[in-house]
Amino acid sequence: MVGSSHEALHRIFQKDPTLLTRALQRVLHVPFPEPRQIAALNVDLTEIEPVERRVDTLLRAETDEGTYLFVIESQGKVDDRKRGSWPYYLSYLYEKYRCEPVLIVVTQNSATAKWAARPIRLGFRDWHSLTVRPLVLGPDDVPVIADEQSAARDVPIAVLSVMTHGRGPQAPAILGSVATALRTIDEETAAVLAQFVDSCLADPQAKQMWRDLMTATQYFWRHPLAEQVREEGREEGREEGRVEAKAEMVLHMLEWRGIEVPRAVRERVNACTDPNRLEVWAQRAMGAKDATELFTAD
């Protein structure tokens, strides 16, 4: 189970290796050729036992133009030790596999992204023996995807977007669009991607909003994250039934989006015992401009 944003930011590329090509082409606008095949490799780069060196994710891409190795590093903060380890990773991998290595850094922090994008130059001031230029996927590079149609067109890219931007006033629209898009793919993949999002949301309100959205999905309740949420609820002494949780989620969505909830609307939602109807109302709550729009066409 993914338990941190560090893991989620690079393991999403293990779950869907083709996401890497789309991120390069559509987000970073790097003209990388379409791979014939992408395979995950052993991430352990240790040579001498006392010195352990391990990359986060390592993928090999076979293309018509050659074979490439992608070193994907999840970076939470500025760490000047990477000035030595990143060049080492690339040199070691080239020597071991004899194909071109490419470094990609994924981060949720704009300042860290700017730091990571700076070239690493080793050698004399005017003569560099080695230059490393990382490609960076950060908040200023990954687009904000806040509408359902765009999210459904490429769900992993939308998940990468919410992992990067899922905070602040734009959170309800971003989280809502991804929650809806997850319904368009297979349940097993959706459950894993939902966990990646949950691991990356540092803002407590955004995390609770995401978990409320996920309680409305059938696959969520068969995933380990659901048991974690239920266990947290038991620990805090607020064991709730599924219907009550869905009703609360509908009202939370409206409140988080700054929509006033009249007493009559609140009472009707809380009185509802049909989980399917509550799920419909939850979907309407994502885009409603007025609380009474929940009941349109009912």
PDB file of C-alpha atoms in Angstrom:
ATOM      1  CA  MET A   1       0.000   0.000   0.000  1.00  0.00           C
ATOM      2  CA  VAL A   2       1.361   3.443  -0.952  1.00  0.00           C
ATOM      3  CA  GLY A   3       1.716   5.473   2.216  1.00  0.00           C
ATOM      4  CA  SER A   4       3.396   8.706   1.152  1.00  0.00           C
ATOM      5  CA  SER A   5       3.465  11.306  -1.585  1.00  0.00           C
ATOM      6  CA  HIS A   6       7.096  10.351  -2.275  1.00  0.00           C
ATOM      7  CA  GLU A   7       6.068   6.840  -3.285  1.00  0.00           C
ATOM      8  CA  ALA A   8       2.963   7.881  -5.186  1.00  0.00           C
ATOM      9  CA  LEU A   9       4.735  10.493  -7.324  1.00  0.00           C
ATOM     10  CA  HIS A  10       7.034   7.939  -8.921  1.00  0.00           C
ATOM     11  CA  ARG A  11       5.026   4.717  -8.601  1.00  0.00           C
ATOM     12  CA  ILE A  12       2.251   6.087 -10.791  1.00  0.00           C
ATOM     13  CA  PHE A  13       4.717   5.608 -13.657  1.00  0.00           C
ATOM     14  CA  GLN A  14       5.151   1.970 -12.655  1.00  0.00           C
ATOM     15  CA  LYS A  15       1.383   1.494 -12.702  1.00  0.00           C
ATOM     16  CA  ASP A  16       1.098   3.060 -16.168  1.00  0.00           C
ATOM     17  CA  PRO A  17       4.521   3.254 -17.886  1.00  0.00           C
ATOM     18  CA  THR A  18       2.953   4.804 -21.004  1.00  0.00           C
ATOM     19  CA  LEU A  19       2.103   7.847 -18.868  1.00  0.00           C
ATOM     20  CA  LEU A  20       5.797   8.717 -19.036  1.00  0.00           C
ATOM     21  CA  THR A  21       5.701   9.174 -22.811  1.00  0.00           C
ATOM     22  CA  ARG A  22       2.566  11.323 -22.635  1.00  0.00           C
ATOM     23  CA  ALA A  23       4.056  13.445 -19.861  1.00  0.00           C
ATOM     24  CA  LEU A  24       7.164  14.037 -21.947  1.00  0.00           C
ATOM     25  CA  GLN A  25       5.281  14.855 -25.137  1.00  0.00           C
ATOM     26  CA  ARG A  26       2.243  16.764 -23.809  1.00  0.00           C
ATOM     27  CA  VAL A  27       3.479  18.342 -20.578  1.00  0.00           C
ATOM     28  CA  LEU A  28       7.193  18.965 -21.130  1.00  0.00           C
ATOM     29  CA  HIS A  29       6.941  19.129 -24.954  1.00  0.00           C
ATOM     30  CA  VAL A  30       9.948  16.850 -25.415  1.00  0.00           C
ATOM     31  CA  PRO A  31       9.851  15.158 -28.874  1.00  0.00           C
ATOM     32  CA  PHE A  32      10.363  11.638 -27.552  1.00  0.00           C
ATOM     33  CA  PRO A  33       9.568   8.813 -30.018  1.00  0.00           C
ATOM     34  CA  GLU A  34       6.711   6.389 -29.326  1.00  0.00           C
ATOM     35  CA  PRO A  35       8.085   3.313 -27.474  1.00  0.00           C
ATOM     36  CA  ARG A  36       7.432  -0.153 -28.813  1.00  0.00           C
ATOM     37  CA  GLN A  37       7.779  -1.469 -25.273  1.00  0.00           C
ATOM     38  CA  ILE A  38       8.387  -0.090 -21.762  1.00  0.00           C
ATOM     39  CA  ALA A  39       9.619  -2.340 -18.949  1.00  0.00           C
ATOM     40  CA  ALA A  40      10.389  -1.744 -15.278  1.00  0.00           C
ATOM     41  CA  LEU A  41      13.933  -2.569 -14.147  1.00  0.00           C
ATOM     42  CA  ASN A  42      15.611  -3.244 -10.818  1.00  0.00           C
ATOM     43  CA  VAL A  43      15.998   0.068  -9.008  1.00  0.00           C
ATOM     44  CA  ASP A  44      19.008  -1.029  -6.914  1.00  0.00           C
ATOM     45  CA  LEU A  45      22.237   0.586  -8.176  1.00  0.00           C
ATOM     46  CA  THR A  46      24.417  -0.594  -5.279  1.00  0.00           C
ATOM     47  CA  GLU A  47      27.984  -1.566  -6.299  1.00  0.00           C
ATOM     48  CA  ILE A  48      29.812  -1.897  -2.990  1.00  0.00           C
ATOM     49  CA  GLU A  49      27.765  -3.335  -0.151  1.00  0.00           C
ATOM     50  CA  PRO A  50      28.392  -0.579   2.449  1.00  0.00           C
ATOM     51  CA  VAL A  51      27.258   2.125  -0.032  1.00  0.00           C
ATOM     52  CA  GLU A  52      23.663   1.650  -1.119  1.00  0.00           C
ATOM     53  CA  ARG A  53      22.348   3.655  -4.047  1.00  0.00           C
ATOM     54  CA  ARG A  54      18.753   3.185  -5.126  1.00  0.00           C
ATOM     55  CA  VAL A  55      16.656   5.122  -7.623  1.00  0.00           C
ATOM     56  CA  ASP A  56      12.921   5.556  -7.082  1.00  0.00           C
ATOM     57  CA  THR A  57      11.653   4.125 -10.379  1.00  0.00           C
ATOM     58  CA  LEU A  58      13.621   2.819 -13.370  1.00  0.00           C
ATOM     59  CA  LEU A  59      11.983   2.126 -16.743  1.00  0.00           C
ATOM     60  CA  ARG A  60      13.427   0.952 -20.055  1.00  0.00           C
ATOM     61  CA  ALA A  61      11.767   2.208 -23.231  1.00  0.00           C
ATOM     62  CA  GLU A  62      12.349   0.529 -26.595  1.00  0.00           C
ATOM     63  CA  THR A  63      11.793   2.876 -29.557  1.00  0.00           C
ATOM     64  CA  ASP A  64      12.601   2.908 -33.263  1.00  0.00           C
ATOM     65  CA  GLU A  65      15.334   5.423 -32.491  1.00  0.00           C
ATOM     66  CA  GLY A  66      16.980   3.357 -29.773  1.00  0.00           C
ATOM     67  CA  THR A  67      16.635   2.196 -26.175  1.00  0.00           C
ATOM     68  CA  TYR A  68      16.329   4.666 -23.291  1.00  0.00           C
ATOM     69  CA  LEU A  69      16.439   4.312 -19.521  1.00  0.00           C
ATOM     70  CA  PHE A  70      14.218   6.622 -17.476  1.00  0.00           C
ATOM     71  CA  VAL A  71      15.347   7.378 -13.940  1.00  0.00           C
ATOM     72  CA  ILE A  72      12.286   8.821 -12.137  1.00  0.00           C
ATOM     73  CA  GLU A  73      13.038  10.548  -8.852  1.00  0.00           C
ATOM     74  CA  SER A  74      10.352  11.811  -6.459  1.00  0.00           C
ATOM     75  CA  GLN A  75      11.740  14.916  -4.740  1.00  0.00           C
ATOM     76  CA  GLY A  76      10.039  16.530  -1.745  1.00  0.00           C
ATOM     77  CA  LYS A  77      12.572  19.272  -1.007  1.00  0.00           C
ATOM     78  CA  VAL A  78      15.898  20.752  -2.055  1.00  0.00           C
ATOM     79  CA  ASP A  79      18.711  18.264  -1.380  1.00  0.00           C
ATOM     80  CA  ASP A  80      22.183  19.256  -2.589  1.00  0.00           C
ATOM     81  CA  ARG A  81      23.412  15.681  -2.133  1.00  0.00           C
ATOM     82  CA  LYS A  82      21.644  14.918  -5.405  1.00  0.00           C
ATOM     83  CA  ARG A  83      24.397  16.939  -7.124  1.00  0.00           C
ATOM     84  CA  GLY A  84      26.562  13.855  -6.660  1.00  0.00           C
ATOM     85  CA  SER A  85      24.048  10.993  -6.746  1.00  0.00           C
ATOM     86  CA  TRP A  86      22.115  11.935  -9.889  1.00  0.00           C
ATOM     87  CA  PRO A  87      25.212  12.091 -12.140  1.00  0.00           C
ATOM     88  CA  TYR A  88      26.320   8.811 -10.584  1.00  0.00           C
ATOM     89  CA  TYR A  89      23.003   7.138 -11.386  1.00  0.00           C
ATOM     90  CA  LEU A  90      23.164   8.161 -15.036  1.00  0.00           C
ATOM     91  CA  SER A  91      26.828   7.212 -15.516  1.00  0.00           C
ATOM     92  CA  TYR A  92      26.376   3.872 -13.782  1.00  0.00           C
ATOM     93  CA  LEU A  93      23.287   2.984 -15.793  1.00  0.00           C
ATOM     94  CA  TYR A  94      24.950   3.892 -19.079  1.00  0.00           C
ATOM     95  CA  GLU A  95      27.940   1.741 -18.218  1.00  0.00           C
ATOM     96  CA  LYS A  96      25.750  -1.188 -17.124  1.00  0.00           C
ATOM     97  CA  TYR A  97      23.121  -1.161 -19.895  1.00  0.00           C
ATOM     98  CA  ARG A  98      24.886   0.757 -22.705  1.00  0.00           C
ATOM     99  CA  CYS A  99      21.798   2.794 -23.559  1.00  0.00           C
ATOM    100  CA  GLU A 100      20.899   6.431 -23.002  1.00  0.00           C
ATOM    101  CA  PRO A 101      19.716   7.351 -19.477  1.00  0.00           C
ATOM    102  CA  VAL A 102      17.265  10.231 -18.904  1.00  0.00           C
ATOM    103  CA  LEU A 103      16.577  11.778 -15.472  1.00  0.00           C
ATOM    104  CA  ILE A 104      13.030  12.922 -14.633  1.00  0.00           C
ATOM    105  CA  VAL A 105      12.272  14.620 -11.308  1.00  0.00           C
ATOM    106  CA  VAL A 106       8.664  14.749 -10.037  1.00  0.00           C
ATOM    107  CA  THR A 107       7.756  17.196  -7.269  1.00  0.00           C
ATOM    108  CA  GLN A 108       4.762  18.952  -5.703  1.00  0.00           C
ATOM    109  CA  ASN A 109       6.775  22.038  -4.769  1.00  0.00           C
ATOM    110  CA  SER A 110       7.515  24.920  -7.166  1.00  0.00           C
ATOM    111  CA  ALA A 111      10.722  25.950  -5.390  1.00  0.00           C
ATOM    112  CA  THR A 112      11.992  22.370  -5.465  1.00  0.00           C
ATOM    113  CA  ALA A 113      11.097  22.140  -9.152  1.00  0.00           C
ATOM    114  CA  LYS A 114      13.152  25.251  -9.976  1.00  0.00           C
ATOM    115  CA  TRP A 115      16.096  23.887  -7.990  1.00  0.00           C
ATOM    116  CA  ALA A 116      15.887  20.457  -9.644  1.00  0.00           C
ATOM    117  CA  ALA A 117      15.745  21.972 -13.136  1.00  0.00           C
ATOM    118  CA  ARG A 118      19.125  23.678 -12.736  1.00  0.00           C
ATOM    119  CA  PRO A 119      21.860  21.864 -14.676  1.00  0.00           C
ATOM    120  CA  ILE A 120      24.453  20.007 -12.614  1.00  0.00           C
ATOM    121  CA  ARG A 121      27.865  20.865 -14.049  1.00  0.00           C
ATOM    122  CA  LEU A 122      30.995  19.083 -12.910  1.00  0.00           C
ATOM    123  CA  GLY A 123      34.487  20.260 -13.858  1.00  0.00           C
ATOM    124  CA  PHE A 124      36.153  23.641 -14.474  1.00  0.00           C
ATOM    125  CA  ARG A 125      34.079  26.820 -14.546  1.00  0.00           C
ATOM    126  CA  ASP A 126      34.478  27.211 -18.307  1.00  0.00           C
ATOM    127  CA  TRP A 127      34.954  23.548 -19.145  1.00  0.00           C
ATOM    128  CA  HIS A 128      32.480  21.025 -17.811  1.00  0.00           C
ATOM    129  CA  SER A 129      33.474  17.366 -17.912  1.00  0.00           C
ATOM    130  CA  LEU A 130      29.894  16.309 -17.179  1.00  0.00           C
ATOM    131  CA  THR A 131      26.573  18.152 -17.387  1.00  0.00           C
ATOM    132  CA  VAL A 132      23.300  16.692 -16.115  1.00  0.00           C
ATOM    133  CA  ARG A 133      20.042  18.415 -17.133  1.00  0.00           C
ATOM    134  CA  PRO A 134      17.022  16.868 -15.377  1.00  0.00           C
ATOM    135  CA  LEU A 135      13.541  17.042 -16.856  1.00  0.00           C
ATOM    136  CA  VAL A 136      11.122  18.215 -14.157  1.00  0.00           C
ATOM    137  CA  LEU A 137       7.399  17.547 -13.684  1.00  0.00           C
ATOM    138  CA  GLY A 138       6.189  20.079 -11.116  1.00  0.00           C
ATOM    139  CA  PRO A 139       3.282  22.421 -10.349  1.00  0.00           C
ATOM    140  CA  ASP A 140       4.372  24.938 -12.991  1.00  0.00           C
ATOM    141  CA  ASP A 141       4.619  22.262 -15.694  1.00  0.00           C
ATOM    142  CA  VAL A 142       1.733  19.865 -15.083  1.00  0.00           C
ATOM    143  CA  PRO A 143      -1.568  21.439 -16.247  1.00  0.00           C
ATOM    144  CA  VAL A 144      -4.536  21.889 -13.925  1.00  0.00           C
ATOM    145  CA  ILE A 145      -7.306  19.522 -15.080  1.00  0.00           C
ATOM    146  CA  ALA A 146     -10.573  20.617 -13.530  1.00  0.00           C
ATOM    147  CA  ASP A 147     -13.233  19.372 -15.949  1.00  0.00           C
ATOM    148  CA  GLU A 148     -14.587  15.855 -16.295  1.00  0.00           C
ATOM    149  CA  GLN A 149     -14.121  15.510 -20.067  1.00  0.00           C
ATOM    150  CA  SER A 150     -10.428  16.415 -19.975  1.00  0.00           C
ATOM    151  CA  ALA A 151      -9.861  14.115 -17.001  1.00  0.00           C
ATOM    152  CA  ALA A 152     -11.598  11.194 -18.726  1.00  0.00           C
ATOM    153  CA  ARG A 153      -9.511  11.610 -21.904  1.00  0.00           C
ATOM    154  CA  ASP A 154      -6.338  10.651 -20.019  1.00  0.00           C
ATOM    155  CA  VAL A 155      -7.020   9.520 -16.460  1.00  0.00           C
ATOM    156  CA  PRO A 156      -3.372   8.957 -15.370  1.00  0.00           C
ATOM    157  CA  ILE A 157      -2.428  12.473 -16.526  1.00  0.00           C
ATOM    158  CA  ALA A 158      -5.439  13.812 -14.594  1.00  0.00           C
ATOM    159  CA  VAL A 159      -4.294  11.888 -11.515  1.00  0.00           C
ATOM    160  CA  LEU A 160      -0.789  13.337 -11.904  1.00  0.00           C
ATOM    161  CA  SER A 161      -2.425  16.764 -12.081  1.00  0.00           C
ATOM    162  CA  VAL A 162      -4.425  16.296  -8.880  1.00  0.00           C
ATOM    163  CA  MET A 163      -1.357  14.890  -7.106  1.00  0.00           C
ATOM    164  CA  THR A 164       0.427  18.131  -7.998  1.00  0.00           C
ATOM    165  CA  HIS A 165      -2.366  20.722  -7.660  1.00  0.00           C
ATOM    166  CA  GLY A 166      -4.913  19.208  -5.246  1.00  0.00           C
ATOM    167  CA  ARG A 167      -5.073  22.041  -2.745  1.00  0.00           C
ATOM    168  CA  GLY A 168      -6.562  25.506  -2.289  1.00  0.00           C
ATOM    169  CA  PRO A 169      -9.807  26.894  -3.750  1.00  0.00           C
ATOM    170  CA  GLN A 170      -9.434  24.885  -6.957  1.00  0.00           C
ATOM    171  CA  ALA A 171      -9.384  21.566  -5.065  1.00  0.00           C
ATOM    172  CA  PRO A 172     -13.139  20.742  -5.308  1.00  0.00           C
ATOM    173  CA  ALA A 173     -13.188  21.053  -9.110  1.00  0.00           C
ATOM    174  CA  ILE A 174      -9.925  19.126  -9.563  1.00  0.00           C
ATOM    175  CA  LEU A 175     -10.809  16.335  -7.140  1.00  0.00           C
ATOM    176  CA  GLY A 176     -14.355  16.073  -8.459  1.00  0.00           C
ATOM    177  CA  SER A 177     -13.253  15.754 -12.091  1.00  0.00           C
ATOM    178  CA  VAL A 178     -10.753  12.999 -11.268  1.00  0.00           C
ATOM    179  CA  ALA A 179     -13.232  11.143  -9.054  1.00  0.00           C
ATOM    180  CA  THR A 180     -15.675  11.062 -11.967  1.00  0.00           C
ATOM    181  CA  ALA A 181     -12.965  10.083 -14.467  1.00  0.00           C
ATOM    182  CA  LEU A 182     -11.928   7.087 -12.340  1.00  0.00           C
ATOM    183  CA  ARG A 183     -15.339   5.566 -13.062  1.00  0.00           C
ATOM    184  CA  THR A 184     -14.411   5.285 -16.746  1.00  0.00           C
ATOM    185  CA  ILE A 185     -11.529   2.815 -16.201  1.00  0.00           C
ATOM    186  CA  ASP A 186     -11.282  -0.655 -14.674  1.00  0.00           C
ATOM    187  CA  GLU A 187     -11.888  -0.892 -10.938  1.00  0.00           C
ATOM    188  CA  GLU A 188      -8.497  -2.345 -10.003  1.00  0.00           C
ATOM    189  CA  THR A 189      -6.563   0.452 -11.716  1.00  0.00           C
ATOM    190  CA  ALA A 190      -8.968   3.065 -10.361  1.00  0.00           C
ATOM    191  CA  ALA A 191      -8.418   1.818  -6.806  1.00  0.00           C
ATOM    192  CA  VAL A 192      -4.635   2.095  -7.121  1.00  0.00           C
ATOM    193  CA  LEU A 193      -4.807   5.572  -8.655  1.00  0.00           C
ATOM    194  CA  ALA A 194      -7.226   6.661  -5.921  1.00  0.00           C
ATOM    195  CA  GLN A 195      -4.660   5.584  -3.357  1.00  0.00           C
ATOM    196  CA  PHE A 196      -1.924   7.579  -5.123  1.00  0.00           C
ATOM    197  CA  VAL A 197      -4.081  10.690  -4.867  1.00  0.00           C
ATOM    198  CA  ASP A 198      -4.845  10.048  -1.197  1.00  0.00           C
ATOM    199  CA  SER A 199      -1.129   9.686  -0.416  1.00  0.00           C
ATOM    200  CA  CYS A 200      -0.250  13.000  -2.063  1.00  0.00           C
ATOM    201  CA  LEU A 201      -2.887  15.252  -0.507  1.00  0.00           C
ATOM    202  CA  ALA A 202      -1.163  17.114   2.319  1.00  0.00           C
ATOM    203  CA  ASP A 203      -4.019  19.540   2.986  1.00  0.00           C
ATOM    204  CA  PRO A 204      -6.346  17.923   5.584  1.00  0.00           C
ATOM    205  CA  GLN A 205      -9.510  19.423   4.069  1.00  0.00           C
ATOM    206  CA  ALA A 206      -8.559  18.261   0.562  1.00  0.00           C
ATOM    207  CA  LYS A 207      -7.767  14.771   1.860  1.00  0.00           C
ATOM    208  CA  GLN A 208     -11.109  14.536   3.652  1.00  0.00           C
ATOM    209  CA  MET A 209     -12.876  15.814   0.542  1.00  0.00           C
ATOM    210  CA  TRP A 210     -11.176  13.122  -1.534  1.00  0.00           C
ATOM    211  CA  ARG A 211     -12.110  10.382   0.916  1.00  0.00           C
ATOM    212  CA  ASP A 212     -15.690  11.602   0.969  1.00  0.00           C
ATOM    213  CA  LEU A 213     -15.764  11.433  -2.815  1.00  0.00           C
ATOM    214  CA  MET A 214     -14.304   7.927  -2.774  1.00  0.00           C
ATOM    215  CA  THR A 215     -16.933   6.622  -0.362  1.00  0.00           C
ATOM    216  CA  ALA A 216     -19.441   6.991  -3.198  1.00  0.00           C
ATOM    217  CA  THR A 217     -17.638   4.431  -5.369  1.00  0.00           C
ATOM    218  CA  GLN A 218     -18.160   0.685  -5.217  1.00  0.00           C
ATOM    219  CA  TYR A 219     -14.535  -0.302  -5.866  1.00  0.00           C
ATOM    220  CA  PHE A 220     -13.291   1.925  -3.056  1.00  0.00           C
ATOM    221  CA  TRP A 221     -14.872  -0.245  -0.370  1.00  0.00           C
ATOM    222  CA  ARG A 222     -12.905  -3.287  -1.567  1.00  0.00           C
ATOM    223  CA  HIS A 223      -9.569  -1.453  -1.435  1.00  0.00           C
ATOM    224  CA  PRO A 224      -7.171  -1.414   1.580  1.00  0.00           C
ATOM    225  CA  LEU A 225      -7.516   2.372   1.769  1.00  0.00           C
ATOM    226  CA  ALA A 226     -11.191   1.953   2.615  1.00  0.00           C
ATOM    227  CA  GLU A 227     -10.321  -0.194   5.614  1.00  0.00           C
ATOM    228  CA  GLN A 228      -7.811   2.446   6.688  1.00  0.00           C
ATOM    229  CA  VAL A 229     -10.513   5.119   6.533  1.00  0.00           C
ATOM    230  CA  ARG A 230     -12.973   2.926   8.427  1.00  0.00           C
ATOM    231  CA  GLU A 231     -10.350   2.114  11.049  1.00  0.00           C
ATOM    232  CA  GLU A 232      -9.583   5.800  11.512  1.00  0.00           C
ATOM    233  CA  GLY A 233     -13.292   6.387  11.968  1.00  0.00           C
ATOM    234  CA  ARG A 234     -13.519   3.661  14.621  1.00  0.00           C
ATOM    235  CA  GLU A 235     -10.497   5.063  16.463  1.00  0.00           C
ATOM    236  CA  GLU A 236     -12.157   8.443  16.622  1.00  0.00           C
ATOM    237  CA  GLY A 237     -15.422   6.931  17.819  1.00  0.00           C
ATOM    238  CA  ARG A 238     -17.541   7.854  14.827  1.00  0.00           C
ATOM    239  CA  GLU A 239     -18.474   4.598  13.170  1.00  0.00           C
ATOM    240  CA  GLU A 240     -20.952   5.559  10.466  1.00  0.00           C
ATOM    241  CA  GLY A 241     -23.012   3.581   8.053  1.00  0.00           C
ATOM    242  CA  ARG A 242     -22.418   3.837   4.368  1.00  0.00           C
ATOM    243  CA  VAL A 243     -25.604   5.769   3.710  1.00  0.00           C
ATOM    244  CA  GLU A 244     -24.860   8.327   6.406  1.00  0.00           C
ATOM    245  CA  ALA A 245     -21.336   8.785   5.049  1.00  0.00           C
ATOM    246  CA  LYS A 246     -22.663   9.422   1.539  1.00  0.00           C
ATOM    247  CA  ALA A 247     -25.211  11.946   2.815  1.00  0.00           C
ATOM    248  CA  GLU A 248     -22.498  13.777   4.737  1.00  0.00           C
ATOM    249  CA  MET A 249     -20.282  13.746   1.663  1.00  0.00           C
ATOM    250  CA  VAL A 250     -23.011  15.403  -0.460  1.00  0.00           C
ATOM    251  CA  LEU A 251     -23.370  18.227   2.042  1.00  0.00           C
ATOM    252  CA  HIS A 252     -19.606  18.611   2.461  1.00  0.00           C
ATOM    253  CA  MET A 253     -19.146  18.978  -1.283  1.00  0.00           C
ATOM    254  CA  LEU A 254     -21.600  21.881  -1.382  1.00  0.00           C
ATOM    255  CA  GLU A 255     -20.086  23.546   1.671  1.00  0.00           C
ATOM    256  CA  TRP A 256     -16.496  23.189   0.435  1.00  0.00           C
ATOM    257  CA  ARG A 257     -17.524  24.774  -2.832  1.00  0.00           C
ATOM    258  CA  GLY A 258     -18.948  27.755  -0.937  1.00  0.00           C
ATOM    259  CA  ILE A 259     -22.585  26.972  -1.752  1.00  0.00           C
ATOM    260  CA  GLU A 260     -25.142  27.796   0.939  1.00  0.00           C
ATOM    261  CA  VAL A 261     -27.120  24.752   2.072  1.00  0.00           C
ATOM    262  CA  PRO A 262     -30.680  25.642   3.192  1.00  0.00           C
ATOM    263  CA  ARG A 263     -32.208  23.708   6.055  1.00  0.00           C
ATOM    264  CA  ALA A 264     -34.752  22.029   3.755  1.00  0.00           C
ATOM    265  CA  VAL A 265     -31.966  20.698   1.498  1.00  0.00           C
ATOM    266  CA  ARG A 266     -29.944  19.462   4.459  1.00  0.00           C
ATOM    267  CA  GLU A 267     -32.952  17.653   5.938  1.00  0.00           C
ATOM    268  CA  ARG A 268     -33.853  16.002   2.614  1.00  0.00           C
ATOM    269  CA  VAL A 269     -30.309  14.764   2.095  1.00  0.00           C
ATOM    270  CA  ASN A 270     -29.988  13.432   5.649  1.00  0.00           C
ATOM    271  CA  ALA A 271     -33.388  11.726   5.404  1.00  0.00           C
ATOM    272  CA  CYS A 272     -32.476   9.857   2.206  1.00  0.00           C
ATOM    273  CA  THR A 273     -31.790   6.120   2.693  1.00  0.00           C
ATOM    274  CA  ASP A 274     -31.171   5.236  -0.973  1.00  0.00           C
ATOM    275  CA  PRO A 275     -27.376   5.008  -1.596  1.00  0.00           C
ATOM    276  CA  ASN A 276     -27.843   5.158  -5.373  1.00  0.00           C
ATOM    277  CA  ARG A 277     -29.825   8.396  -5.140  1.00  0.00           C
ATOM    278  CA  LEU A 278     -27.206   9.867  -2.798  1.00  0.00           C
ATOM    279  CA  GLU A 279     -24.525   8.965  -5.311  1.00  0.00           C
ATOM    280  CA  VAL A 280     -26.412  10.845  -8.021  1.00  0.00           C
ATOM    281  CA  TRP A 281     -26.728  13.852  -5.732  1.00  0.00           C
ATOM    282  CA  ALA A 282     -22.989  13.670  -4.985  1.00  0.00           C
ATOM    283  CA  GLN A 283     -22.191  13.872  -8.687  1.00  0.00           C
ATOM    284  CA  ARG A 284     -24.517  16.852  -9.074  1.00  0.00           C
ATOM    285  CA  ALA A 285     -22.903  18.531  -6.051  1.00  0.00           C
ATOM    286  CA  MET A 286     -19.588  18.683  -7.936  1.00  0.00           C
ATOM    287  CA  GLY A 287     -20.979  21.137 -10.483  1.00  0.00           C
ATOM    288  CA  ALA A 288     -24.110  22.612  -8.905  1.00  0.00           C
ATOM    289  CA  LYS A 289     -24.406  26.400  -8.612  1.00  0.00           C
ATOM    290  CA  ASP A 290     -27.284  26.182  -6.138  1.00  0.00           C
ATOM    291  CA  ALA A 291     -28.034  23.530  -3.511  1.00  0.00           C
ATOM    292  CA  THR A 292     -31.498  22.872  -4.917  1.00  0.00           C
ATOM    293  CA  GLU A 293     -29.908  21.658  -8.193  1.00  0.00           C
ATOM    294  CA  LEU A 294     -29.215  18.388  -6.367  1.00  0.00           C
ATOM    295  CA  PHE A 295     -32.824  17.438  -6.886  1.00  0.00           C
ATOM    296  CA  THR A 296     -33.150  18.384 -10.565  1.00  0.00           C
ATOM    297  CA  ALA A 297     -35.149  15.758 -12.506  1.00  0.00           C
ATOM    298  CA  ASP A 298     -35.830  13.729  -9.327  1.00  0.00           C
TER     299      ASP A 298
END
